[in-house]
PDB file of C-alpha atoms in Angstrom:
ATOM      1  CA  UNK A  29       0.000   0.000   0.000  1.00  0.00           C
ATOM      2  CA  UNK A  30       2.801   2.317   0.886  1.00  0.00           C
ATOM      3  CA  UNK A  31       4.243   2.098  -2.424  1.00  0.00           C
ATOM      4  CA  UNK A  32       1.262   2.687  -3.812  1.00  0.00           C
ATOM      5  CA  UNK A  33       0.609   5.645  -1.794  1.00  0.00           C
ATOM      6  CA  UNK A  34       4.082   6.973  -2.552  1.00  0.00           C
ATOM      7  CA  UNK A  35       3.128   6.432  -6.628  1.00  0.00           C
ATOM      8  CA  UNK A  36      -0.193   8.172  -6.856  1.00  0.00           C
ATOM      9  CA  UNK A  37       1.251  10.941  -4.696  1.00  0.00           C
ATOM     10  CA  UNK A  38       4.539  11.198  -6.832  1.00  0.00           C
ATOM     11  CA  UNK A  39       1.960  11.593  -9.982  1.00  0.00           C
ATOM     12  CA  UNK A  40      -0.087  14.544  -8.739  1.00  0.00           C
ATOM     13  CA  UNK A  41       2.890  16.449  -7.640  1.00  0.00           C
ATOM     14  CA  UNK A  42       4.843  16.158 -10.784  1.00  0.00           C
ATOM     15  CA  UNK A  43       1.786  17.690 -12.321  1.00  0.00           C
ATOM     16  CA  UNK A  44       0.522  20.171  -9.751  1.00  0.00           C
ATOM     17  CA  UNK A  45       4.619  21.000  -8.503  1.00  0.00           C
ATOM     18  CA  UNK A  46       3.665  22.487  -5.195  1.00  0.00           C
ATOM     19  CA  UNK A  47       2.058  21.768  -1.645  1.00  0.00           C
ATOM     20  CA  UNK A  48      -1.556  22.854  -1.356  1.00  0.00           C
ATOM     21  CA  UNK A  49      -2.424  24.434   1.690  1.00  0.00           C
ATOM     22  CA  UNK A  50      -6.094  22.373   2.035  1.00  0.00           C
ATOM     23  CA  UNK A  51      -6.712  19.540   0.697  1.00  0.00           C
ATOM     24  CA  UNK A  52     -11.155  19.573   0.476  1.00  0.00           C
ATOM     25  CA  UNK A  53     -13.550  16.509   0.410  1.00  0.00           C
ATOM     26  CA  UNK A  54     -16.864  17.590  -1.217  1.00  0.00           C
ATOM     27  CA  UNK A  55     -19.774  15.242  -0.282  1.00  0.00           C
ATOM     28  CA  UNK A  56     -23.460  14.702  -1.431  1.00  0.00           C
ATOM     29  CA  UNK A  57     -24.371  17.617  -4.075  1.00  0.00           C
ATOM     30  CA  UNK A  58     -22.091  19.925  -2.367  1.00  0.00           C
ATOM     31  CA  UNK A  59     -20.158  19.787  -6.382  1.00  0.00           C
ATOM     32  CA  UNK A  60     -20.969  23.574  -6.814  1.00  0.00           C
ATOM     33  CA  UNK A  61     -18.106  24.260  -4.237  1.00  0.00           C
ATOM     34  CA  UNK A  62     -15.724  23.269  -7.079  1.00  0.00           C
ATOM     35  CA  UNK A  63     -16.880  26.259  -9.375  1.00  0.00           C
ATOM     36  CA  UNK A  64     -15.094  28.861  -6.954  1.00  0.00           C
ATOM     37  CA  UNK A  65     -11.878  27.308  -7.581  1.00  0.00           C
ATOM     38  CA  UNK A  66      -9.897  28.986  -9.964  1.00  0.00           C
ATOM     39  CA  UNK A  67      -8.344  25.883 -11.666  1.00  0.00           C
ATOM     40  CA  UNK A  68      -5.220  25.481 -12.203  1.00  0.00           C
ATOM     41  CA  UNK A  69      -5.279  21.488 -13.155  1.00  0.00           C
ATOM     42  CA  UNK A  70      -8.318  19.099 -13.184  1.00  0.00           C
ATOM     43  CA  UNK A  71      -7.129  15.297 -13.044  1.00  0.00           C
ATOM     44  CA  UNK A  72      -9.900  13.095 -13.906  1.00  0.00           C
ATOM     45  CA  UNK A  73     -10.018   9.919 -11.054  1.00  0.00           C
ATOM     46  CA  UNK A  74      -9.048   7.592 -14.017  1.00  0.00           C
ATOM     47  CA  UNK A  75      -5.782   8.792 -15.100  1.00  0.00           C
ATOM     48  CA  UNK A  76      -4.522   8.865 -11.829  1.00  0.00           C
ATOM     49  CA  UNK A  77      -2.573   5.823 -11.003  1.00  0.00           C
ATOM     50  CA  UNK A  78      -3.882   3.610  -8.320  1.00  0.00           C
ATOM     51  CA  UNK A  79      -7.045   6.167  -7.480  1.00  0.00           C
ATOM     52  CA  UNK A  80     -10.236   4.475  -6.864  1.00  0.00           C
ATOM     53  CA  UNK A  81     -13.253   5.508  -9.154  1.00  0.00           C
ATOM     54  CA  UNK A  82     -17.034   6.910  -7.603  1.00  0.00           C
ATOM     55  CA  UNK A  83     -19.843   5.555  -8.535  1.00  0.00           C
ATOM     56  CA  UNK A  84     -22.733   7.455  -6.786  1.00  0.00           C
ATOM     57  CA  UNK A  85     -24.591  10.007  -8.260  1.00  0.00           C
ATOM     58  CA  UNK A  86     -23.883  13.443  -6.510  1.00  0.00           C
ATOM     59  CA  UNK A  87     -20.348  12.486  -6.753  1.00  0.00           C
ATOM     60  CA  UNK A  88     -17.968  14.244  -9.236  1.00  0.00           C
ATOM     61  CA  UNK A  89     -14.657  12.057 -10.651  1.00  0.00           C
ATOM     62  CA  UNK A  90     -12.418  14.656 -10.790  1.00  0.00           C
ATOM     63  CA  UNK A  91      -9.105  16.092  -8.700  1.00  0.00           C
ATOM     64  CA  UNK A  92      -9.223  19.596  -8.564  1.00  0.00           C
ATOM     65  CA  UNK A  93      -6.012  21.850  -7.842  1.00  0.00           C
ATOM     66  CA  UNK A  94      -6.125  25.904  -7.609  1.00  0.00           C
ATOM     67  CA  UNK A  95      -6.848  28.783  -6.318  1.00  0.00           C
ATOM     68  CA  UNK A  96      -9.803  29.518  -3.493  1.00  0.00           C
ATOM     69  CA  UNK A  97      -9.471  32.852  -1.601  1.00  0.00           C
ATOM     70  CA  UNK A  98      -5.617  33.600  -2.229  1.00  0.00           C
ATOM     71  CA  UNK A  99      -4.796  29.952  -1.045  1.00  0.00           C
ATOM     72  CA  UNK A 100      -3.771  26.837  -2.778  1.00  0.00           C
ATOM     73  CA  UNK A 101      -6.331  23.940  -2.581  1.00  0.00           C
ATOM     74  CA  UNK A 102      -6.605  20.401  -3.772  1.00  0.00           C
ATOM     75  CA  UNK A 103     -10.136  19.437  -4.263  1.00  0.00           C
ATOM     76  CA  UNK A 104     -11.950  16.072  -4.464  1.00  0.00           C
ATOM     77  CA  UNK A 105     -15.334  16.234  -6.374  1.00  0.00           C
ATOM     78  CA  UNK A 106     -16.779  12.653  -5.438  1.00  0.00           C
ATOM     79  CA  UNK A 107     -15.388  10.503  -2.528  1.00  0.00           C
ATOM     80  CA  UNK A 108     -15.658   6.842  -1.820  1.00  0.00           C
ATOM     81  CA  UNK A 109     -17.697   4.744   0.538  1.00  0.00           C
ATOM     82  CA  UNK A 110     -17.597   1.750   2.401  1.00  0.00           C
ATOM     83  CA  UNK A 111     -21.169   0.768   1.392  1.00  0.00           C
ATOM     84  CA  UNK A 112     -20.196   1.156  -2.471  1.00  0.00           C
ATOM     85  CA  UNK A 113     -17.788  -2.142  -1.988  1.00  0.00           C
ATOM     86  CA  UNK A 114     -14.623  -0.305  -1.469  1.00  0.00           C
ATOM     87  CA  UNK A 115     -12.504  -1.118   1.621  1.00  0.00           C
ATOM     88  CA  UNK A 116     -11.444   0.861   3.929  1.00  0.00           C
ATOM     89  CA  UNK A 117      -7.849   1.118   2.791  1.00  0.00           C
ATOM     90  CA  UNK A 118      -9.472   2.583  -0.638  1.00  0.00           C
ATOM     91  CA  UNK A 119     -12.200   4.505   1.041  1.00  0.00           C
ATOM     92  CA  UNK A 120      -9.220   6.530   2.779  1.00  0.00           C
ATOM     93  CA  UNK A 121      -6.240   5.931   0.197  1.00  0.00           C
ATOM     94  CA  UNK A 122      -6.752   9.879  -0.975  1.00  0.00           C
ATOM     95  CA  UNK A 123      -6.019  10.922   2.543  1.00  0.00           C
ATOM     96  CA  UNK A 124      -2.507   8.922   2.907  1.00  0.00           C
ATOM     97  CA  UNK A 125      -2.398  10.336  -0.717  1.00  0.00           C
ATOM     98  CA  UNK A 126      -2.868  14.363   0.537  1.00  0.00           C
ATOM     99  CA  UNK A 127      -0.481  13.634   3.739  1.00  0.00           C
ATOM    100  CA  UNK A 128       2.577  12.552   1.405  1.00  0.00           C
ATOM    101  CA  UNK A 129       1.765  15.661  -0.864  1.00  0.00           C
ATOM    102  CA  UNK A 130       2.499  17.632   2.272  1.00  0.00           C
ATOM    103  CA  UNK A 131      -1.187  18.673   3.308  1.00  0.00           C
ATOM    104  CA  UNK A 132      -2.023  19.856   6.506  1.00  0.00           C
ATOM    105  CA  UNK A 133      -5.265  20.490   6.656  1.00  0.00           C
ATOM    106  CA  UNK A 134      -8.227  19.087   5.783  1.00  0.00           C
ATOM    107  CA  UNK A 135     -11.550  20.069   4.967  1.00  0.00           C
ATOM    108  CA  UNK A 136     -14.530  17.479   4.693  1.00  0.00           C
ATOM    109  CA  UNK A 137     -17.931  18.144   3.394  1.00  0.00           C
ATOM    110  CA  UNK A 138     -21.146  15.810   3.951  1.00  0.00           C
ATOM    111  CA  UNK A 139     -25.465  15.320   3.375  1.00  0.00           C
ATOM    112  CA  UNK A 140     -26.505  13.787   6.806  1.00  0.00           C
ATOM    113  CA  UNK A 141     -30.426  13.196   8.436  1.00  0.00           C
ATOM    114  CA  UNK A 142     -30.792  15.038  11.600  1.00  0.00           C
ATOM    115  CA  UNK A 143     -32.172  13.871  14.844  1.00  0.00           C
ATOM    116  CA  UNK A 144     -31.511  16.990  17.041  1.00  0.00           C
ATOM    117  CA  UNK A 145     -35.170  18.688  17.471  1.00  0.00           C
ATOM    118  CA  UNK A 146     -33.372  21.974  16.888  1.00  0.00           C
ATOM    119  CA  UNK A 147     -32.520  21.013  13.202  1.00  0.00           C
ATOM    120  CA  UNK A 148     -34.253  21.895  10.127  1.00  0.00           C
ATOM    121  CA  UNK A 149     -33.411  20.744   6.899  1.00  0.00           C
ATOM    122  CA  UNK A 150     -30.705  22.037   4.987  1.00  0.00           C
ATOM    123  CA  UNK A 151     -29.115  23.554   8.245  1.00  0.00           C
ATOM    124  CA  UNK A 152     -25.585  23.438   8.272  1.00  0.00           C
ATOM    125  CA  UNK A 153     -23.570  21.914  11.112  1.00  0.00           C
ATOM    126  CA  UNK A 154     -19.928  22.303  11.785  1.00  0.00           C
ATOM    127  CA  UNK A 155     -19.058  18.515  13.478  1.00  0.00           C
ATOM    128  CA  UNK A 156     -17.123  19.140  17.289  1.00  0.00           C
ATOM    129  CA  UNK A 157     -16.789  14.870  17.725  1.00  0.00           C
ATOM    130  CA  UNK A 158     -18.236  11.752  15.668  1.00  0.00           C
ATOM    131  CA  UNK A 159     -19.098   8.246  16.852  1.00  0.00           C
ATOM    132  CA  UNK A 160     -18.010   5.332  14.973  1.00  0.00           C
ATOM    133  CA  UNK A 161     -20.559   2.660  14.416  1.00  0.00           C
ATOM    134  CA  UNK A 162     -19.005   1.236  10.652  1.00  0.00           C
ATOM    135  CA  UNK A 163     -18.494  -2.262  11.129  1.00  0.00           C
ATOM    136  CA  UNK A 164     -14.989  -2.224  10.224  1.00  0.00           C
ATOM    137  CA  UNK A 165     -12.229   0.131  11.084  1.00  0.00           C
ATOM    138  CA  UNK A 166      -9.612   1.983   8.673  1.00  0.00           C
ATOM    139  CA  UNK A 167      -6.618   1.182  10.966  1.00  0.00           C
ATOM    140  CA  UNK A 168      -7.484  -2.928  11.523  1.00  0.00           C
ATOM    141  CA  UNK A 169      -4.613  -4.662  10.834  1.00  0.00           C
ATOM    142  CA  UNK A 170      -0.486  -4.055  10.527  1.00  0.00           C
ATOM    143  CA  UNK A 171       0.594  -0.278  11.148  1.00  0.00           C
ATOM    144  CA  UNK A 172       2.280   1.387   8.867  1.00  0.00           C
ATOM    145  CA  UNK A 173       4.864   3.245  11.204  1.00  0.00           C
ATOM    146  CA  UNK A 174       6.114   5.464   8.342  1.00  0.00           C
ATOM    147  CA  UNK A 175       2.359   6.742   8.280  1.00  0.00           C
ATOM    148  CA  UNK A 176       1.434   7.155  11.733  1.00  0.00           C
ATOM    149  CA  UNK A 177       1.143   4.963  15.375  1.00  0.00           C
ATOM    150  CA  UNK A 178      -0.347   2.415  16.273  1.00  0.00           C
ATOM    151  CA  UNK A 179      -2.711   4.038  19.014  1.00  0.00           C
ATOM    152  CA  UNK A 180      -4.330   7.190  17.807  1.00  0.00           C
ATOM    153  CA  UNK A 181      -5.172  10.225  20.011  1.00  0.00           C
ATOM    154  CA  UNK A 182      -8.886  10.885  19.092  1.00  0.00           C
ATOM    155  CA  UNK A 183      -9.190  14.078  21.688  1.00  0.00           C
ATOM    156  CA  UNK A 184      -9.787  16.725  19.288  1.00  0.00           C
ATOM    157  CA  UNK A 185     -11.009  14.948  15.906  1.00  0.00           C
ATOM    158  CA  UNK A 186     -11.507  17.997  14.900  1.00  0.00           C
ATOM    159  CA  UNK A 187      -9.472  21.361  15.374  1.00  0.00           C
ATOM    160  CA  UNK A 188     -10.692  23.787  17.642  1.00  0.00           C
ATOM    161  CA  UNK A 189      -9.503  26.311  15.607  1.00  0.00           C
ATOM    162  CA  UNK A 190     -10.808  25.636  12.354  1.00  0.00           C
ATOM    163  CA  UNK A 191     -14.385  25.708  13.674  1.00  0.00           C
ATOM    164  CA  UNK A 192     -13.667  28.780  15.858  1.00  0.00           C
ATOM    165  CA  UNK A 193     -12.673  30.446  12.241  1.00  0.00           C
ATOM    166  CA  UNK A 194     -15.370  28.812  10.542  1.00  0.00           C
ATOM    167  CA  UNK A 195     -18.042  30.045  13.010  1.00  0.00           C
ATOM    168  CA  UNK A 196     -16.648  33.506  12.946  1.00  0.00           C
ATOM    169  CA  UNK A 197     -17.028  33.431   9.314  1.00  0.00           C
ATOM    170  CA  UNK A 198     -20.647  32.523   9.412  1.00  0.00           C
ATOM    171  CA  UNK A 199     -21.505  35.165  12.148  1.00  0.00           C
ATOM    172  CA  UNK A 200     -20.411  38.010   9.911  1.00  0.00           C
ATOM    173  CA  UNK A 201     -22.433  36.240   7.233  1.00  0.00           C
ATOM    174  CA  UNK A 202     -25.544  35.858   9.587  1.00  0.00           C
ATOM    175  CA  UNK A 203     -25.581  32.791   8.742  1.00  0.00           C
ATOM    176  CA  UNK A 204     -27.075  30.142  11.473  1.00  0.00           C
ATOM    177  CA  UNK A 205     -24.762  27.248  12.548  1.00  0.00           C
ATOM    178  CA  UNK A 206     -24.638  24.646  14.315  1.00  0.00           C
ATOM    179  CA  UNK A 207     -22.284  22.221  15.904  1.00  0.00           C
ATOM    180  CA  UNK A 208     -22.920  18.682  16.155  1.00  0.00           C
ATOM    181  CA  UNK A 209     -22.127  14.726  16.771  1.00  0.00           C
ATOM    182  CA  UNK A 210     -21.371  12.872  13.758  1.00  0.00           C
ATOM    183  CA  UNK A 211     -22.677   8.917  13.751  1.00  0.00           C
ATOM    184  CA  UNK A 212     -21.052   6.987  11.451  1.00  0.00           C
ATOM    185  CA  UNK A 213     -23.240   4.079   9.423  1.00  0.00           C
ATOM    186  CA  UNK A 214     -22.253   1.361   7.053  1.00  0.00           C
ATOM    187  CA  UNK A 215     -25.362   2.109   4.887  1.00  0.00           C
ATOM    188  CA  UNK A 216     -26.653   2.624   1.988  1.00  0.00           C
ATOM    189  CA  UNK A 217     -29.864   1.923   3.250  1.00  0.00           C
ATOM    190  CA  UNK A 218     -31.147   5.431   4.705  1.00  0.00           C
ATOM    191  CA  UNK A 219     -31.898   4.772   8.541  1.00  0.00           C
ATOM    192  CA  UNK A 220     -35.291   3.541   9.958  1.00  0.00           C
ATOM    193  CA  UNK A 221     -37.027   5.394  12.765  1.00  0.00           C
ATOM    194  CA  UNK A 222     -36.165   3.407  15.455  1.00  0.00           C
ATOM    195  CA  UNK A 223     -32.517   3.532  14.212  1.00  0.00           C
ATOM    196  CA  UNK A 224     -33.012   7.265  14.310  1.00  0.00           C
ATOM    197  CA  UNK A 225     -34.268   7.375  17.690  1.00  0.00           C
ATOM    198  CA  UNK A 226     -30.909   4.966  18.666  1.00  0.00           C
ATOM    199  CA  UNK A 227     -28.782   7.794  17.330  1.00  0.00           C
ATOM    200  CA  UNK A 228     -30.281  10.299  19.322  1.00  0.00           C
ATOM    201  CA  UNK A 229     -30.132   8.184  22.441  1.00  0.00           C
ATOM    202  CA  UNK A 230     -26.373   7.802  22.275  1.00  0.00           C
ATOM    203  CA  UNK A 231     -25.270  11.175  21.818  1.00  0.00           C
ATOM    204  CA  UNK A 232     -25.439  11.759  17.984  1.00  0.00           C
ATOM    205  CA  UNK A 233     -27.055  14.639  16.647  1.00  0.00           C
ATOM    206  CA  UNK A 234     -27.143  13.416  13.057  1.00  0.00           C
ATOM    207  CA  UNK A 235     -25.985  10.410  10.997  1.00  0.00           C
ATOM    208  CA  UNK A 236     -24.159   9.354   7.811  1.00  0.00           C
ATOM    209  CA  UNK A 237     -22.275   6.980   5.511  1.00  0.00           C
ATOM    210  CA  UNK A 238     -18.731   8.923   5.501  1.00  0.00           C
ATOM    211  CA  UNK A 239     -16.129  11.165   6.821  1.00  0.00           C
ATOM    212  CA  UNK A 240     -15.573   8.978   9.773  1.00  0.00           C
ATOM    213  CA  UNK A 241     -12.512   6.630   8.195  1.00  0.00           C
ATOM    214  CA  UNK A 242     -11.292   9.297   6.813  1.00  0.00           C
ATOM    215  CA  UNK A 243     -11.143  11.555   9.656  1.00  0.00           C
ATOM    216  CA  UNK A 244      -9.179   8.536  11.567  1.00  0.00           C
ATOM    217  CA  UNK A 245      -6.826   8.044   9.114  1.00  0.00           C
ATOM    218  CA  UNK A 246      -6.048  11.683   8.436  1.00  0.00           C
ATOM    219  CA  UNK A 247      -5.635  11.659  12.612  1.00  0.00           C
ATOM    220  CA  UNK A 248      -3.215   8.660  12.169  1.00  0.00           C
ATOM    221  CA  UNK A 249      -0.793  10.642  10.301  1.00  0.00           C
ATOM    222  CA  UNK A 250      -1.278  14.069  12.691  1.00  0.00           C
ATOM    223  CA  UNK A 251      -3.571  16.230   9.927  1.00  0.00           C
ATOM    224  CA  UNK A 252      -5.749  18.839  10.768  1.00  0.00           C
ATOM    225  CA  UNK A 253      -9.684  18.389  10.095  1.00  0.00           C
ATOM    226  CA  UNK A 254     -12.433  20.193   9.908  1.00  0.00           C
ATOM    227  CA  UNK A 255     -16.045  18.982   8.351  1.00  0.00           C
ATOM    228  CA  UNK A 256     -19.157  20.951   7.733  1.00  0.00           C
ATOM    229  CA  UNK A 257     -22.509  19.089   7.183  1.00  0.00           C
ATOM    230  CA  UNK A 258     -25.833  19.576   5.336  1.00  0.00           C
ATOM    231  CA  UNK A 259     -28.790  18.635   7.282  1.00  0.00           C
ATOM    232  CA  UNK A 260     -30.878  16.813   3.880  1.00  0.00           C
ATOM    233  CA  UNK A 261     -33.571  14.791   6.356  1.00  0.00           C
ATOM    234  CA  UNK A 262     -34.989  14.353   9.862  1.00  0.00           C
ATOM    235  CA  UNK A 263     -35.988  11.382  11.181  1.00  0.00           C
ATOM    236  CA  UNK A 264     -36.710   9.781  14.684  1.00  0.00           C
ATOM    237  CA  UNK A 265     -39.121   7.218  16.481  1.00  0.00           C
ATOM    238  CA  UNK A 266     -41.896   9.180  15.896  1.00  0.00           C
ATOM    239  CA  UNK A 267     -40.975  10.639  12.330  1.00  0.00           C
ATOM    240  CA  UNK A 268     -41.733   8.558   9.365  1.00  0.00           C
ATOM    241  CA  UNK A 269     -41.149  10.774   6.408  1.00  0.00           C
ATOM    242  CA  UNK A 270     -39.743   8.818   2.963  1.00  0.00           C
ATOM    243  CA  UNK A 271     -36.513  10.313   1.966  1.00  0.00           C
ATOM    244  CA  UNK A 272     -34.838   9.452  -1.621  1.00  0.00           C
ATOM    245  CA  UNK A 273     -31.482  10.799  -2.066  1.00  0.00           C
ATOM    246  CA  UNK A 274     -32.640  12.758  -4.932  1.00  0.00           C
ATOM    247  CA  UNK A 275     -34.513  15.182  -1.857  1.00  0.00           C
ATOM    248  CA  UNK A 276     -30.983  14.578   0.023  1.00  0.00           C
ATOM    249  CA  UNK A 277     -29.072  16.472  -3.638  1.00  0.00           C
ATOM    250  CA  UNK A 278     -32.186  19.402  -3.414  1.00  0.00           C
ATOM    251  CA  UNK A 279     -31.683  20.087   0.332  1.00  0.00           C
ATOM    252  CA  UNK A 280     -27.600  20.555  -0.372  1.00  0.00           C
ATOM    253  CA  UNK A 281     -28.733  21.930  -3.394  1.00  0.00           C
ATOM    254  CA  UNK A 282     -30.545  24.904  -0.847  1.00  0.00           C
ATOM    255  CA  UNK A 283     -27.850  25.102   1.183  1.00  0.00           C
ATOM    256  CA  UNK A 284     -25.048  25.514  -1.098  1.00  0.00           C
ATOM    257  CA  UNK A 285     -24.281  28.864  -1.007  1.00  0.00           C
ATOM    258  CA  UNK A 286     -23.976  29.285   2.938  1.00  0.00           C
ATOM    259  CA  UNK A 287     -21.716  26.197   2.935  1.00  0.00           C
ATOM    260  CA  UNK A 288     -19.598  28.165   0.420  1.00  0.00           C
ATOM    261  CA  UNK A 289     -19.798  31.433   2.292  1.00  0.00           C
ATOM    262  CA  UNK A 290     -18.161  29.622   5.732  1.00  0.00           C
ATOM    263  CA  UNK A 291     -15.322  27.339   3.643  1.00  0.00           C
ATOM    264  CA  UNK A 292     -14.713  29.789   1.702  1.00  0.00           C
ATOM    265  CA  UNK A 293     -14.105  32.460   5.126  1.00  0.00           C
ATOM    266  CA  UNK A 294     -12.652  29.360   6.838  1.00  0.00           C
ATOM    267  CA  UNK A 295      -9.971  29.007   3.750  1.00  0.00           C
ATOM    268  CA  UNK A 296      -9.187  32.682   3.585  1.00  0.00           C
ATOM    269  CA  UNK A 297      -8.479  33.576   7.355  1.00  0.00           C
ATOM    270  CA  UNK A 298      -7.260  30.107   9.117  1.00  0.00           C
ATOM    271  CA  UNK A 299      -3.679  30.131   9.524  1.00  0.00           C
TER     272      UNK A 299
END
């Protein structure tokens, strides 16, 4: 894997020739992120060596680098999930990918439901902590020690820092925000209501099929993360409502250009 790693990442720099200063995961129809980018070089997934291909629709195929407020980003339209059939070594191989380009920080986007009364949908919610309920685990098996340790420190999953920037960007926005608890499914089976009403009962405030492996792995090798997520459904013991993911794409769809507004203030200011 660690040659492989080492290959893909060798590729992208000897086309790009420089260390981005984010490296950004766009999620569910969160694709219109991409447009602010002033390209510089689009890869397409399948001319990179070794990179895994998408396969859900929402998700874009493409490896974006340029510029986003004055800084340099690399940009992922379309990630990869467990539930498509991927492992978990592929489901996080861009991440080992960003670390050997030199990438510090991290920036995750997702479509989640929401079982926090105070949620509507397409609210946006910065995640403070997840909890990982994916029946398998992006670290199982023998560490790499050239990538990270064996025993991760999980404290602060996500930086302090980045959402304190990121909030400050939305208040000057008025933009409404919230911070949440990210629970981690297998899926792709969009939760029942009594599965709902278990995430609420165990501390999450909303629930989805990514971010989570990569998140540990990006840990694993010391990065810096930061996600922002799109409230696209509610659900809960009592709350029975059919969702389809084409009304999960229309809710990030709606709240597009607020998500855009605090990356984009959250690129621009964090140091």
């Amino acid at each position: 894997m660690l040659e492989k790693i080492k290959e893909t990442a060798d590729f992208i720099k000897s086309i790009i020739q420089d260390t981005p200063d984010f490296a950004i995961i766009l999620g569910s129809g969160l694709g219109k992120l991409q447009d602010e980018v002033e390209a510089l070089h689009v890869l397409e997934y399948k001319d990179i060596p070794n990179f895994p291909q998408t396969t859900v629709v929402g998700h874009g195929g493409k490896l974006i680098y340029g510029i986003l407020e004055g800084k340099k980003v690399l940009m992922m339209s379309g990630r990869f999930h467990y539930y498509e059939g991927h492992s978990m070594e592929t489901v996080t191989f861009p991440i080992r990918v960003f670390k050997l380009l030199g990438i510090q920080n991290l920036i995750l986007s997702n479509a989640c439901g929401g079982v926090n009364p105070d949620y509507n949908v397409a609210d946006i919610v910065i995640l403070k902590d997840h909890i990982n309920m994916m029946p398998e685990h992006p670290l199982r098996g023998k560490n790499i020690d050239e990538l990270g340790p064996r025993f991760v420190d999980m404290s602060e999953p996500y930086n302090k820092k980045m959402i304190s920037v990121a909030e400050k960007a939305a208040q000057e926005n008025n933009i409404n925000i919230h911070q949440g608890v990210y629970v981690a499914l297998q899926g792709p089976t969009f939760e029942t209501p009594a599965e709902y009403g278990m995430i609420k009962a165990i501390g999450g405030d909303m629930v989805g099929m990514s971010t989570v492996p990569e998140v540990i792995v990006a840990k694993h090798m010391e990065m810096d993360c930061f996600c922002i997520s799109v409230i696209t459904d509610l659900g809960g013991p009592d709350i029975a409502f059919a969702v389809s993911h084409e009304e999960v794409l229309n809710a990030a769809n709606k709240a597009m250009p607020n998500v855009i507004v605090v990356v984009k203030g959250l690129v621009r200011t964090y140091q």
